[in-house]
Every structure is written in structure tokens, then in C-alpha cells.
């Protein structure tokens, strides 16, 4: 409804608009760090009354006439990017870059040159699609996105296939991890924690977690046995140099994004410039990740950025042969392999959940998650009045 204003209201139920649509009755949905960028007003083209939410799952209740792979009654998880499955990008498995699903591509083209895919609940610039923090949601291209999940896996184990599990996975995958590698991850939020877990599964020898909230670092230490740096207390560059024999981590993952917090004076500089719109994003974690990375290393950026940043250390990137890789996650690529791992018990992302609440508690949930109250890491909302299964 406005900056830092979320309300739960009755709206007309979604209807089938195209033959490839389905309507889903949502059973579980979550709030993401990406929602905070919308909530805090840093993503343009949000309008009063827009329905948020891009991490959701549920039951198919209505099926369009052209849908073949899913049927009414199926329990599905839906990827947050909307992809047609047949365009050039989709054929190359670059699903978050689908060329057919953003009807407002011209706005994104003005800002970014070319448009990526439309996303659920993520501004008009990215399609204006109603999101899944709702009882019902329309899902276009239903034969391409949703994946059926087995009944014996509870919502909490599979919900994060919609976004943060593949995102953490892709963040680690972009690091080209080899045996012996040391990976540093900025941000111990849900995305950072799942990137850490993925890096371990891919064979990293050491994974280092960086944040300033002790309760979030504790998850990294206690759940995964990781080394942690609290950047509120310790100089990150110095600590990383000591931990890596002066060389720097082989790859650095930015799981923080455009609203990084940073101690003065640089933190204040970014806050002030962002406030008067002289730069759109606060990139302090990204700058630090670049400077800390070893020569020839990889900086994997899964934190979301919106526009233009300042004091970007391009000299460090160029002279030290760094590679920067990034993207909104190509979720569809990872659905089946990650679901298989969940089934086999190799992966269980539910450890990031700290709060289970009802959909009508969304205003309170956004506030808890934004302000890191009550040791909040990840909130799952359930529209049916019960806490999520
Ligand atoms: P979150 O807000 O819960 O976590 C961010 C964490 O970063 C917080 O714990 C915060 O304390 C920490 N942090 C802030 N400044 C820091 C700094 N200077 N150094 C180290 N840590 C710092 O959010 P989340 O849900 O974990 O999401 C993280 C980012 O990932 C967001 O930008 C989100 O938009 C993005 N995201 C990207 C994709 C994608 O497709 N690439 C998908 C989902 C989320
Ligand atoms: Zn998300
Ligand atoms: Zn496509």
C-alpha cells in the first residue's frame, strides 16, 4: 500500500486469462529479502494495491484448456521467474531472462538496456504480475514452471524450491568450486545460509560466513560448523587475509544486495547518496567482496541490485583478473535436481525457518523480518489459518 505499508485485504479472485494458465490455492508462501527491497521503496513502478509474493506453493484448483502437464488437485511449487519455455533464452535454460513474459519490457529496457523475464509480485517494470502472498494466484505457462511435489514431503521442505534454495545453489555453482577452495559468503540471511550449505555440498573445503547479527551467524556455525566473521566487531579484510594465508578466498558470494549496511564513513556516504537518489543501491558488501577475493577469483553476485552504484572498484576487477557472475536465478533449471536431493535427504532447507505465521499476520511478519526482531531469519505464511505444514 506504500513504503513500509503492507495490508491484508480482500481482492477479486484471479481468473484464467490464457489457455496455459492455472489457478493455485496457496498452502505456504514466504517473505524474501527481495520483498524487502520493494517494501522499503527501492524498486520503482510499484503501485498501491499490488499483490506481493514470489515464493509460494499450493494446489492446482483451475486449469486452462491448453495445460497438459499439471492437473487439478496436483500439489506444486512455482518458480519465481515466469518463463515461456520456448524462446531463445528459455532454450538456453536462462529462464529468468525469458523474452516473452514481461509485457512491460519497455520500462526495463530504459533502465537496463534489455528486459529480463516477468517475475511474480515484483513491480510493474517486471510484468505487474500478482504475487503469491495470497490465497489464490494465477500462474501463467503452467506446463513450464510448476513442479509437482510428492505428498510425503511437507511444505516446509519443498517451498524454498521456488526461490532461495536454487538461488543459494546457483550462487555457489557460479563459484566453480574445486576441492580445497575457500568460499566467503557476505550475508547470513536465508539466501546466504543456503549458498553456504550448497558450497559445502559442492566440495568447498572451507566456507566463511560474514554478517553482523550473532543469531544469524550462529545458524551458520551451529547448523553447518562454519567459521564466522562478525563485521560489526572485526575488520573483514584483515580477518579473511589471516584465514587464507594472505591470498583471499577463491570465490566470494554477495548474498546481501542493494541495501547493504556498512559502518561509517562509507556506509553513511552510500545512505546519503541513495536517499537523494544520486545512486540507487548501497553496494558496500559487493565492494568488499571484490577487494577481498584472491587474484583470478570469482565474485558471485546473488544479492539483488536495482540500478547504479558508486565507487565500484573496476580497477581491482580488471588488474586482478576477477570474474563477476550474477543473475536472478534460473530457477526452472534446478527444480528437479534439487527436489531429488531433498527426497534423498541430502538437502533440507527448512533449517532457515524461524517463524510460522498466518497470512493475515503479514504486516507484522514484514516488520519482524525487516528489523531482525525475535531472531527472525525466515517467515513462512500460511493462508489457511494454520501454521504451515
Ligand atoms: P536478508 O535481508 O534476510 O539477508 C541479508 C543479510 O545481509 C542480513 O543478515 C544482513 O545483516 C546482511 N548484511 C547487510 N549488510 C552486510 C554487509 N555489509 N556485510 C555482510 N552482511 C551484510 O535477505 P535474504 O532473503 O537472505 O536475501 C539476500 C539477498 O538475496 C537480497 O538482496 C535478495 O534480494 C537477494 N535474492 C536474490 C535472488 C536471485 O535470484 N538472485 C533470489 C532471492 C533473493
Ligand atoms: Zn525471493
Ligand atoms: Zn521464454
Tab-separated table of C-alpha atoms and ligand atoms in Angstrom:
chain	number	residue	atom	x	y	z
A	1	UNK	CA	0.000	0.000	0.000
A	2	UNK	CA	3.042	2.273	0.261
A	3	UNK	CA	6.599	2.323	1.586
A	4	UNK	CA	6.760	0.017	4.633
A	5	UNK	CA	2.967	-0.473	4.454
A	6	UNK	CA	1.602	-3.937	3.815
A	7	UNK	CA	-2.087	-4.695	4.383
A	8	UNK	CA	-4.151	-7.847	4.067
A	9	UNK	CA	-7.328	-7.077	2.135
A	10	UNK	CA	-9.933	-8.896	0.064
A	11	UNK	CA	-9.394	-8.661	-3.678
A	12	UNK	CA	-11.192	-10.283	-6.626
A	13	UNK	CA	-10.120	-13.893	-7.125
A	14	UNK	CA	-7.730	-14.466	-10.038
A	15	UNK	CA	-9.185	-15.951	-13.211
A	16	UNK	CA	-7.705	-17.866	-16.133
A	17	UNK	CA	-6.617	-15.292	-18.743
A	18	UNK	CA	-4.738	-17.567	-21.150
A	19	UNK	CA	-5.182	-21.209	-22.042
A	20	UNK	CA	-1.791	-22.045	-20.496
A	21	UNK	CA	-2.700	-20.630	-17.050
A	22	UNK	CA	-3.620	-22.463	-13.885
A	23	UNK	CA	-5.005	-21.059	-10.648
A	24	UNK	CA	-3.329	-22.266	-7.487
A	25	UNK	CA	-4.709	-22.298	-3.965
A	26	UNK	CA	-1.683	-21.322	-1.929
A	27	UNK	CA	-0.818	-23.512	1.059
A	28	UNK	CA	2.509	-21.875	2.018
A	29	UNK	CA	4.275	-18.705	0.994
A	30	UNK	CA	7.348	-16.905	2.318
A	31	UNK	CA	8.794	-13.423	2.638
A	32	UNK	CA	12.113	-12.909	0.869
A	33	UNK	CA	14.923	-10.359	1.184
A	34	UNK	CA	13.881	-9.330	-2.321
A	35	UNK	CA	10.459	-8.361	-0.930
A	36	UNK	CA	12.237	-6.006	1.461
A	37	UNK	CA	13.643	-4.019	-1.474
A	38	UNK	CA	10.028	-3.482	-2.606
A	39	UNK	CA	8.776	-2.856	0.927
A	40	UNK	CA	11.465	-0.234	1.524
A	41	UNK	CA	10.615	1.527	-1.741
A	42	UNK	CA	13.843	0.873	-3.670
A	43	UNK	CA	12.257	-0.786	-6.694
A	44	UNK	CA	10.429	1.659	-8.979
A	45	UNK	CA	6.999	1.006	-10.565
A	46	UNK	CA	5.278	-0.469	-7.520
A	47	UNK	CA	1.669	0.668	-7.239
A	48	UNK	CA	-0.711	0.910	-4.317
A	49	UNK	CA	-2.622	-2.360	-4.036
A	50	UNK	CA	-0.049	-4.541	-5.816
A	51	UNK	CA	-0.042	-8.121	-4.527
A	52	UNK	CA	3.397	-9.189	-3.304
A	53	UNK	CA	4.955	-12.624	-3.076
A	54	UNK	CA	7.147	-14.755	-5.320
A	55	UNK	CA	7.870	-17.744	-3.062
A	56	UNK	CA	4.753	-19.908	-2.930
A	57	UNK	CA	3.311	-23.376	-3.425
A	58	UNK	CA	-0.102	-24.936	-3.327
A	59	UNK	CA	-2.756	-26.982	-5.030
A	60	UNK	CA	-3.964	-26.539	-8.606
A	61	UNK	CA	-7.662	-25.658	-8.455
A	62	UNK	CA	-8.419	-24.457	-12.003
A	63	UNK	CA	-6.673	-25.500	-15.201
A	64	UNK	CA	-6.600	-23.647	-18.517
A	65	UNK	CA	-7.641	-25.619	-21.607
A	66	UNK	CA	-4.101	-25.745	-23.035
A	67	UNK	CA	-2.329	-27.083	-19.935
A	68	UNK	CA	-1.125	-30.680	-20.244
A	69	UNK	CA	1.390	-31.490	-17.523
A	70	UNK	CA	-0.398	-30.444	-14.363
A	71	UNK	CA	-3.974	-31.190	-13.403
A	72	UNK	CA	-6.492	-30.068	-10.833
A	73	UNK	CA	-5.523	-31.451	-7.425
A	74	UNK	CA	-1.768	-31.540	-8.092
A	75	UNK	CA	0.452	-30.134	-5.364
A	76	UNK	CA	3.052	-27.877	-6.961
A	77	UNK	CA	5.884	-25.452	-6.190
A	78	UNK	CA	6.144	-22.460	-8.527
A	79	UNK	CA	9.445	-20.809	-9.610
A	80	UNK	CA	9.535	-17.040	-9.110
A	81	UNK	CA	10.558	-16.116	-12.696
A	82	UNK	CA	7.840	-16.637	-15.296
A	83	UNK	CA	9.188	-18.426	-18.371
A	84	UNK	CA	7.599	-19.419	-21.678
A	85	UNK	CA	9.863	-22.431	-22.249
A	86	UNK	CA	10.343	-21.863	-25.982
A	87	UNK	CA	12.155	-18.529	-26.576
A	88	UNK	CA	15.877	-18.272	-27.185
A	89	UNK	CA	16.675	-17.597	-23.513
A	90	UNK	CA	14.465	-20.445	-22.278
A	91	UNK	CA	16.046	-22.837	-24.760
A	92	UNK	CA	19.399	-21.954	-23.229
A	93	UNK	CA	17.966	-22.532	-19.747
A	94	UNK	CA	18.253	-18.838	-18.937
A	95	UNK	CA	14.725	-18.834	-17.569
A	96	UNK	CA	14.914	-15.584	-15.603
A	97	UNK	CA	15.695	-13.926	-18.932
A	98	UNK	CA	12.636	-15.258	-20.800
A	99	UNK	CA	11.907	-12.968	-23.733
A	100	UNK	CA	8.131	-13.435	-23.719
A	101	UNK	CA	6.880	-12.894	-20.186
A	102	UNK	CA	7.416	-9.223	-19.442
A	103	UNK	CA	4.584	-7.233	-21.036
A	104	UNK	CA	6.218	-4.047	-19.709
A	105	UNK	CA	9.627	-4.820	-21.189
A	106	UNK	CA	9.986	-1.254	-22.435
A	107	UNK	CA	10.330	0.079	-18.884
A	108	UNK	CA	13.067	-2.420	-18.010
A	109	UNK	CA	14.792	-1.666	-21.325
A	110	UNK	CA	15.044	2.016	-20.405
A	111	UNK	CA	16.741	1.197	-17.123
A	112	UNK	CA	18.804	-1.873	-18.016
A	113	UNK	CA	19.192	-1.942	-21.804
A	114	UNK	CA	17.289	-5.191	-22.317
A	115	UNK	CA	14.466	-6.710	-20.314
A	116	UNK	CA	14.638	-9.881	-18.219
A	117	UNK	CA	11.617	-12.154	-17.586
A	118	UNK	CA	8.484	-11.151	-15.723
A	119	UNK	CA	8.505	-12.113	-12.031
A	120	UNK	CA	5.606	-12.807	-9.672
A	121	UNK	CA	4.770	-9.914	-7.365
A	122	UNK	CA	7.788	-7.848	-8.346
A	123	UNK	CA	6.791	-4.420	-9.709
A	124	UNK	CA	5.225	-3.330	-12.982
A	125	UNK	CA	8.628	-2.955	-14.573
A	126	UNK	CA	8.915	-6.752	-14.240
A	127	UNK	CA	5.479	-7.558	-15.573
A	128	UNK	CA	2.985	-6.372	-12.966
A	129	UNK	CA	2.015	-9.980	-12.124
A	130	UNK	CA	0.005	-10.503	-8.945
A	131	UNK	CA	2.111	-12.421	-6.423
A	132	UNK	CA	1.577	-15.427	-4.217
A	133	UNK	CA	1.322	-13.918	-0.731
A	134	UNK	CA	-2.360	-14.578	-1.235
A	135	UNK	CA	-4.977	-17.327	-1.032
A	136	UNK	CA	-5.056	-17.810	-4.792
A	137	UNK	CA	-2.696	-16.907	-7.612
A	138	UNK	CA	-2.746	-17.158	-11.391
A	139	UNK	CA	0.280	-18.995	-12.769
A	140	UNK	CA	0.978	-18.494	-16.500
A	141	UNK	CA	2.860	-21.098	-18.593
A	142	UNK	CA	1.811	-23.826	-16.187
A	143	UNK	CA	3.475	-26.572	-18.228
A	144	UNK	CA	6.850	-24.825	-17.922
A	145	UNK	CA	7.153	-23.549	-14.339
A	146	UNK	CA	5.371	-25.507	-11.606
A	147	UNK	CA	6.907	-28.759	-10.399
A	148	UNK	CA	4.789	-31.476	-8.787
A	149	UNK	CA	5.969	-32.475	-5.326
A	150	UNK	CA	5.380	-35.806	-3.595
A	151	UNK	CA	2.775	-35.890	-0.832
A	152	UNK	CA	5.186	-37.281	1.734
A	153	UNK	CA	7.364	-34.155	1.678
A	154	UNK	CA	5.915	-31.385	3.868
A	155	UNK	CA	5.571	-27.835	2.502
A	156	UNK	CA	8.492	-26.624	4.601
A	157	UNK	CA	10.964	-28.927	2.867
A	158	UNK	CA	9.954	-28.034	-0.696
A	159	UNK	CA	8.609	-24.455	-0.554
A	160	UNK	CA	12.065	-22.946	-0.994
A	161	UNK	CA	12.473	-24.628	-4.374
A	162	UNK	CA	10.503	-21.569	-5.535
A	163	UNK	CA	13.488	-19.294	-4.980
A	164	UNK	CA	16.028	-19.292	-2.172
A	165	UNK	CA	17.239	-22.885	-2.449
A	166	UNK	CA	18.026	-22.671	-6.188
A	167	UNK	CA	19.363	-19.149	-5.580
A	168	UNK	CA	21.816	-20.317	-2.937
A	169	UNK	CA	22.713	-23.235	-5.196
A	170	UNK	CA	23.288	-21.061	-8.272
A	171	UNK	CA	25.325	-18.640	-6.156
A	172	UNK	CA	27.653	-21.492	-5.212
A	173	UNK	CA	27.601	-23.047	-8.682
A	174	UNK	CA	28.799	-19.781	-10.210
A	175	UNK	CA	31.917	-20.110	-7.993
A	176	UNK	CA	33.149	-23.164	-9.975
A	177	UNK	CA	34.110	-24.805	-6.695
A	178	UNK	CA	37.080	-27.171	-6.760
A	179	UNK	CA	38.432	-29.339	-3.932
A	180	UNK	CA	40.390	-27.210	-1.483
A	181	UNK	CA	38.531	-23.998	-2.303
A	182	UNK	CA	37.718	-21.421	0.334
A	183	UNK	CA	34.413	-19.614	-0.222
A	184	UNK	CA	33.386	-16.476	1.682
A	185	UNK	CA	29.708	-15.521	1.819
A	186	UNK	CA	28.540	-11.997	2.667
A	187	UNK	CA	25.099	-12.113	4.304
A	188	UNK	CA	23.862	-14.888	6.623
A	189	UNK	CA	20.222	-14.343	5.726
A	190	UNK	CA	18.199	-17.207	4.246
A	191	UNK	CA	19.840	-16.833	0.831
A	192	UNK	CA	23.383	-16.623	2.218
A	193	UNK	CA	22.810	-19.619	4.520
A	194	UNK	CA	21.580	-21.748	1.613
A	195	UNK	CA	24.525	-20.614	-0.524
A	196	UNK	CA	26.834	-21.742	2.278
A	197	UNK	CA	25.101	-25.118	2.501
A	198	UNK	CA	25.345	-25.513	-1.280
A	199	UNK	CA	29.040	-24.586	-1.337
A	200	UNK	CA	29.732	-27.290	1.247
A	201	UNK	CA	27.801	-29.858	-0.810
A	202	UNK	CA	29.800	-28.876	-3.886
A	203	UNK	CA	33.006	-29.723	-2.077
A	204	UNK	CA	34.334	-26.423	-0.742
A	205	UNK	CA	36.972	-27.085	1.871
A	206	UNK	CA	36.088	-24.068	3.984
A	207	UNK	CA	33.106	-21.732	3.896
A	208	UNK	CA	33.239	-18.463	5.799
A	209	UNK	CA	30.056	-16.615	6.857
A	210	UNK	CA	30.011	-12.819	7.191
A	211	UNK	CA	27.220	-10.819	8.853
A	212	UNK	CA	26.715	-8.660	11.915
A	213	UNK	CA	23.783	-10.429	13.565
A	214	UNK	CA	25.118	-13.024	16.023
A	215	UNK	CA	21.906	-15.090	15.870
A	216	UNK	CA	22.222	-15.426	12.091
A	217	UNK	CA	25.932	-16.300	12.282
A	218	UNK	CA	25.016	-18.835	14.954
A	219	UNK	CA	22.882	-20.674	12.362
A	220	UNK	CA	25.945	-20.903	10.123
A	221	UNK	CA	28.171	-22.069	12.948
A	222	UNK	CA	25.799	-24.448	14.688
A	223	UNK	CA	23.992	-25.887	11.698
A	224	UNK	CA	26.982	-26.165	9.358
A	225	UNK	CA	30.050	-25.779	11.546
A	226	UNK	CA	31.260	-22.739	9.614
A	227	UNK	CA	33.832	-20.130	10.510
A	228	UNK	CA	32.175	-16.750	11.002
A	229	UNK	CA	33.195	-13.101	10.834
A	230	UNK	CA	31.055	-10.508	12.590
A	231	UNK	CA	31.786	-7.406	10.555
A	232	UNK	CA	30.404	-5.246	13.376
A	233	UNK	CA	33.339	-6.319	15.525
A	234	UNK	CA	36.083	-7.439	13.169
A	235	UNK	CA	37.764	-5.968	10.106
A	236	UNK	CA	36.621	-8.326	7.356
A	237	UNK	CA	39.559	-7.792	5.004
A	238	UNK	CA	42.109	-8.402	7.728
A	239	UNK	CA	40.282	-11.456	9.041
A	240	UNK	CA	39.955	-13.000	5.579
A	241	UNK	CA	43.620	-12.382	4.828
A	242	UNK	CA	44.618	-14.107	8.041
A	243	UNK	CA	42.272	-17.033	7.353
A	244	UNK	CA	43.559	-17.544	3.807
A	245	UNK	CA	47.297	-17.057	4.269
A	246	UNK	CA	47.103	-13.559	2.794
A	247	UNK	CA	45.741	-14.732	-0.547
A	248	UNK	CA	41.985	-14.126	-0.153
A	249	UNK	CA	39.054	-16.514	-0.670
A	250	UNK	CA	38.919	-18.364	-4.015
A	251	UNK	CA	35.407	-17.074	-4.533
A	252	UNK	CA	33.223	-14.527	-2.776
A	253	UNK	CA	29.429	-14.639	-2.770
A	254	UNK	CA	27.430	-11.433	-2.292
A	255	UNK	CA	24.153	-12.546	-0.684
A	256	UNK	CA	23.402	-9.053	0.621
A	257	UNK	CA	22.419	-6.867	-2.327
A	258	UNK	CA	21.433	-3.257	-2.699
A	259	UNK	CA	20.574	-2.450	0.903
A	260	UNK	CA	23.867	-3.383	2.485
A	261	UNK	CA	24.532	-1.941	5.873
A	262	UNK	CA	28.028	-0.630	6.494
A	263	UNK	CA	29.880	1.197	9.243
A	264	UNK	CA	30.731	4.892	8.705
A	265	UNK	CA	32.141	6.679	6.837
A	266	UNK	CA	31.486	4.685	3.635
A	267	UNK	CA	28.159	3.367	4.942
A	268	UNK	CA	26.953	6.915	5.580
A	269	UNK	CA	28.166	8.027	2.161
A	270	UNK	CA	26.035	5.377	0.436
A	271	UNK	CA	22.995	6.004	2.638
A	272	UNK	CA	23.130	9.724	1.905
A	273	UNK	CA	23.614	9.281	-1.845
A	274	UNK	CA	20.834	6.697	-2.011
A	275	UNK	CA	18.488	8.947	-0.041
A	276	UNK	CA	18.870	11.801	-2.535
A	277	UNK	CA	18.787	9.346	-5.460
A	278	UNK	CA	22.373	10.039	-6.576
A	279	UNK	CA	22.944	6.299	-6.543
A	280	UNK	CA	20.156	3.746	-6.387
A	281	UNK	CA	21.927	0.975	-4.479
A	282	UNK	CA	24.239	0.678	-1.465
A	283	UNK	CA	26.947	-1.719	-2.651
A	284	UNK	CA	29.264	-1.903	0.370
A	285	UNK	CA	29.240	-5.693	0.677
A	286	UNK	CA	29.919	-6.056	-3.051
A	287	UNK	CA	32.876	-3.643	-2.923
A	288	UNK	CA	34.330	-5.561	-0.025
A	289	UNK	CA	33.786	-8.933	-1.731
A	290	UNK	CA	35.660	-7.691	-4.791
A	291	UNK	CA	38.582	-6.293	-2.813
A	292	UNK	CA	38.861	-9.430	-0.638
A	293	UNK	CA	38.732	-12.021	-3.427
A	294	UNK	CA	42.007	-13.704	-4.384
A	295	UNK	CA	43.711	-12.788	-7.661
A	296	UNK	CA	41.952	-14.549	-10.512
A	297	UNK	CA	38.985	-15.454	-8.296
A	298	UNK	CA	35.225	-15.267	-8.830
A	299	UNK	CA	32.722	-12.858	-7.309
A	300	UNK	CA	29.254	-14.390	-7.444
A	301	UNK	CA	26.522	-11.796	-7.002
A	302	UNK	CA	23.136	-13.185	-5.992
A	303	UNK	CA	22.139	-10.188	-3.868
A	304	UNK	CA	19.724	-8.089	-5.906
A	305	UNK	CA	20.797	-4.730	-7.359
A	306	UNK	CA	18.441	-2.260	-8.981
A	307	UNK	CA	20.339	0.389	-10.825
A	308	UNK	CA	23.500	2.409	-10.464
A	309	UNK	CA	26.250	2.208	-7.886
A	310	UNK	CA	29.172	4.374	-6.897
A	311	UNK	CA	32.835	3.794	-6.195
A	312	UNK	CA	32.805	0.462	-7.979
A	313	UNK	CA	36.368	-0.965	-7.825
A	314	UNK	CA	36.675	-1.798	-11.517
A	315	UNK	CA	40.448	-1.376	-11.311
A	316	UNK	CA	40.589	-4.236	-8.852
A	317	UNK	CA	38.433	-6.424	-11.108
A	318	UNK	CA	40.465	-5.694	-14.225
A	319	UNK	CA	44.008	-5.722	-12.893
A	320	UNK	CA	43.475	-8.831	-10.800
A	321	UNK	CA	41.640	-10.872	-13.445
A	322	UNK	CA	38.480	-11.261	-11.376
A	323	UNK	CA	35.313	-12.737	-12.846
A	324	UNK	CA	31.945	-11.341	-11.800
A	325	UNK	CA	28.934	-13.593	-12.308
A	326	UNK	CA	25.366	-12.743	-11.454
A	327	UNK	CA	21.682	-13.142	-12.176
A	328	UNK	CA	18.171	-13.589	-10.975
A	329	UNK	CA	18.084	-17.331	-10.520
A	330	UNK	CA	17.188	-19.545	-13.471
A	331	UNK	CA	15.039	-21.495	-11.023
A	332	UNK	CA	13.498	-23.929	-13.526
A	333	UNK	CA	16.920	-25.475	-14.213
A	334	UNK	CA	17.383	-26.539	-10.637
A	335	UNK	CA	13.904	-27.764	-9.675
A	336	UNK	CA	14.264	-31.432	-10.475
A	337	UNK	CA	17.865	-31.988	-9.342
A	338	UNK	CA	17.263	-30.154	-6.069
A	339	UNK	CA	13.938	-31.904	-5.437
A	340	UNK	CA	15.796	-35.209	-5.927
A	341	UNK	CA	18.366	-34.179	-3.344
A	342	UNK	CA	15.620	-33.191	-0.887
A	343	UNK	CA	13.954	-36.572	-1.423
A	344	UNK	CA	17.189	-38.413	-0.781
A	345	UNK	CA	17.711	-36.431	2.410
A	346	UNK	CA	20.876	-34.759	1.129
A	347	UNK	CA	19.374	-31.295	1.407
A	348	UNK	CA	16.855	-29.830	3.818
A	349	UNK	CA	16.489	-26.071	3.526
A	350	UNK	CA	13.856	-25.855	6.280
A	351	UNK	CA	16.547	-25.070	8.854
A	352	UNK	CA	16.340	-21.401	7.836
A	353	UNK	CA	12.711	-21.083	9.009
A	354	UNK	CA	12.393	-19.150	12.257
A	355	UNK	CA	8.726	-18.091	12.145
A	356	UNK	CA	5.476	-19.714	11.039
A	357	UNK	CA	2.603	-17.271	10.859
A	358	UNK	CA	-0.807	-16.805	9.246
A	359	UNK	CA	-1.173	-14.842	6.032
A	360	UNK	CA	-3.259	-12.246	7.861
A	361	UNK	CA	-0.226	-11.591	10.088
A	362	UNK	CA	1.786	-10.428	7.058
A	363	UNK	CA	2.175	-6.800	8.230
A	364	UNK	CA	3.723	-7.988	11.488
A	365	UNK	CA	5.809	-10.579	9.626
A	366	UNK	CA	7.316	-7.975	7.282
A	367	UNK	CA	8.198	-5.830	10.276
A	368	UNK	CA	9.842	-8.726	12.154
A	369	UNK	CA	11.861	-9.798	9.110
A	370	UNK	CA	12.956	-6.278	8.167
A	371	UNK	CA	14.014	-5.306	11.668
A	372	UNK	CA	15.549	-8.690	12.566
A	373	UNK	CA	13.305	-8.869	15.636
A	374	UNK	CA	12.772	-12.014	17.663
A	375	UNK	CA	15.756	-13.657	15.922
A	376	UNK	CA	13.828	-13.696	12.668
A	377	UNK	CA	15.581	-15.441	9.768
A	378	UNK	CA	12.730	-16.579	7.512
A	379	UNK	CA	8.965	-16.338	7.826
A	380	UNK	CA	6.599	-18.848	6.258
A	381	UNK	CA	2.990	-17.670	5.962
A	382	UNK	CA	0.065	-19.979	5.663
A	383	UNK	CA	-3.201	-18.639	4.239
A	384	UNK	CA	-5.397	-21.411	5.615
A	385	UNK	CA	-5.220	-20.144	9.166
A	386	UNK	CA	-2.901	-22.870	10.398
A	387	UNK	CA	0.846	-22.608	10.713
A	388	UNK	CA	2.452	-24.100	7.597
A	389	UNK	CA	2.519	-27.909	7.451
B	1	LIG	P1	18.117	-10.775	4.275
B	1	LIG	O1	17.844	-9.323	4.261
B	1	LIG	O2	17.444	-11.620	5.297
B	1	LIG	O3	19.682	-11.052	4.426
B	1	LIG	C1	20.678	-10.132	4.131
B	1	LIG	C2	21.768	-10.268	5.173
B	1	LIG	O4	22.877	-9.452	4.792
B	1	LIG	C3	21.336	-9.789	6.571
B	1	LIG	O5	21.528	-10.816	7.511
B	1	LIG	C4	22.252	-8.587	6.824
B	1	LIG	O6	22.601	-8.429	8.185
B	1	LIG	C5	23.459	-8.917	5.969
B	1	LIG	N1	24.291	-7.759	5.627
B	1	LIG	C6	23.921	-6.470	5.426
B	1	LIG	N2	24.994	-5.706	5.140
B	1	LIG	C7	26.073	-6.528	5.147
B	1	LIG	C8	27.459	-6.331	4.912
B	1	LIG	N3	27.959	-5.124	4.628
B	1	LIG	N4	28.285	-7.413	5.013
B	1	LIG	C9	27.792	-8.649	5.311
B	1	LIG	N5	26.482	-8.889	5.541
B	1	LIG	C10	25.640	-7.844	5.450
B	1	LIG	O7	17.765	-11.269	2.804
B	1	LIG	P2	17.812	-12.689	2.033
B	1	LIG	O8	16.424	-13.177	1.900
B	1	LIG	O9	18.824	-13.591	2.600
B	1	LIG	O10	18.268	-12.163	0.586
B	1	LIG	C11	19.585	-11.687	0.389
B	1	LIG	C12	19.720	-11.037	-0.970
B	1	LIG	O11	19.481	-12.012	-1.991
B	1	LIG	C13	18.709	-9.921	-1.213
B	1	LIG	O12	19.332	-8.870	-1.926
B	1	LIG	C14	17.692	-10.576	-2.095
B	1	LIG	O13	17.009	-9.635	-2.894
B	1	LIG	C15	18.583	-11.470	-2.917
B	1	LIG	N6	17.903	-12.542	-3.652
B	1	LIG	C16	18.320	-12.777	-4.918
B	1	LIG	C17	17.755	-13.769	-5.676
B	1	LIG	C18	18.243	-14.042	-7.059
B	1	LIG	O14	17.516	-14.612	-7.848
B	1	LIG	N7	19.468	-13.705	-7.388
B	1	LIG	C19	16.739	-14.543	-5.121
B	1	LIG	C20	16.356	-14.315	-3.802
B	1	LIG	C21	16.943	-13.301	-3.081
B	2	LIG	ZN1	12.806	-14.372	-3.184
B	3	LIG	ZN1	10.992	-17.856	-22.724
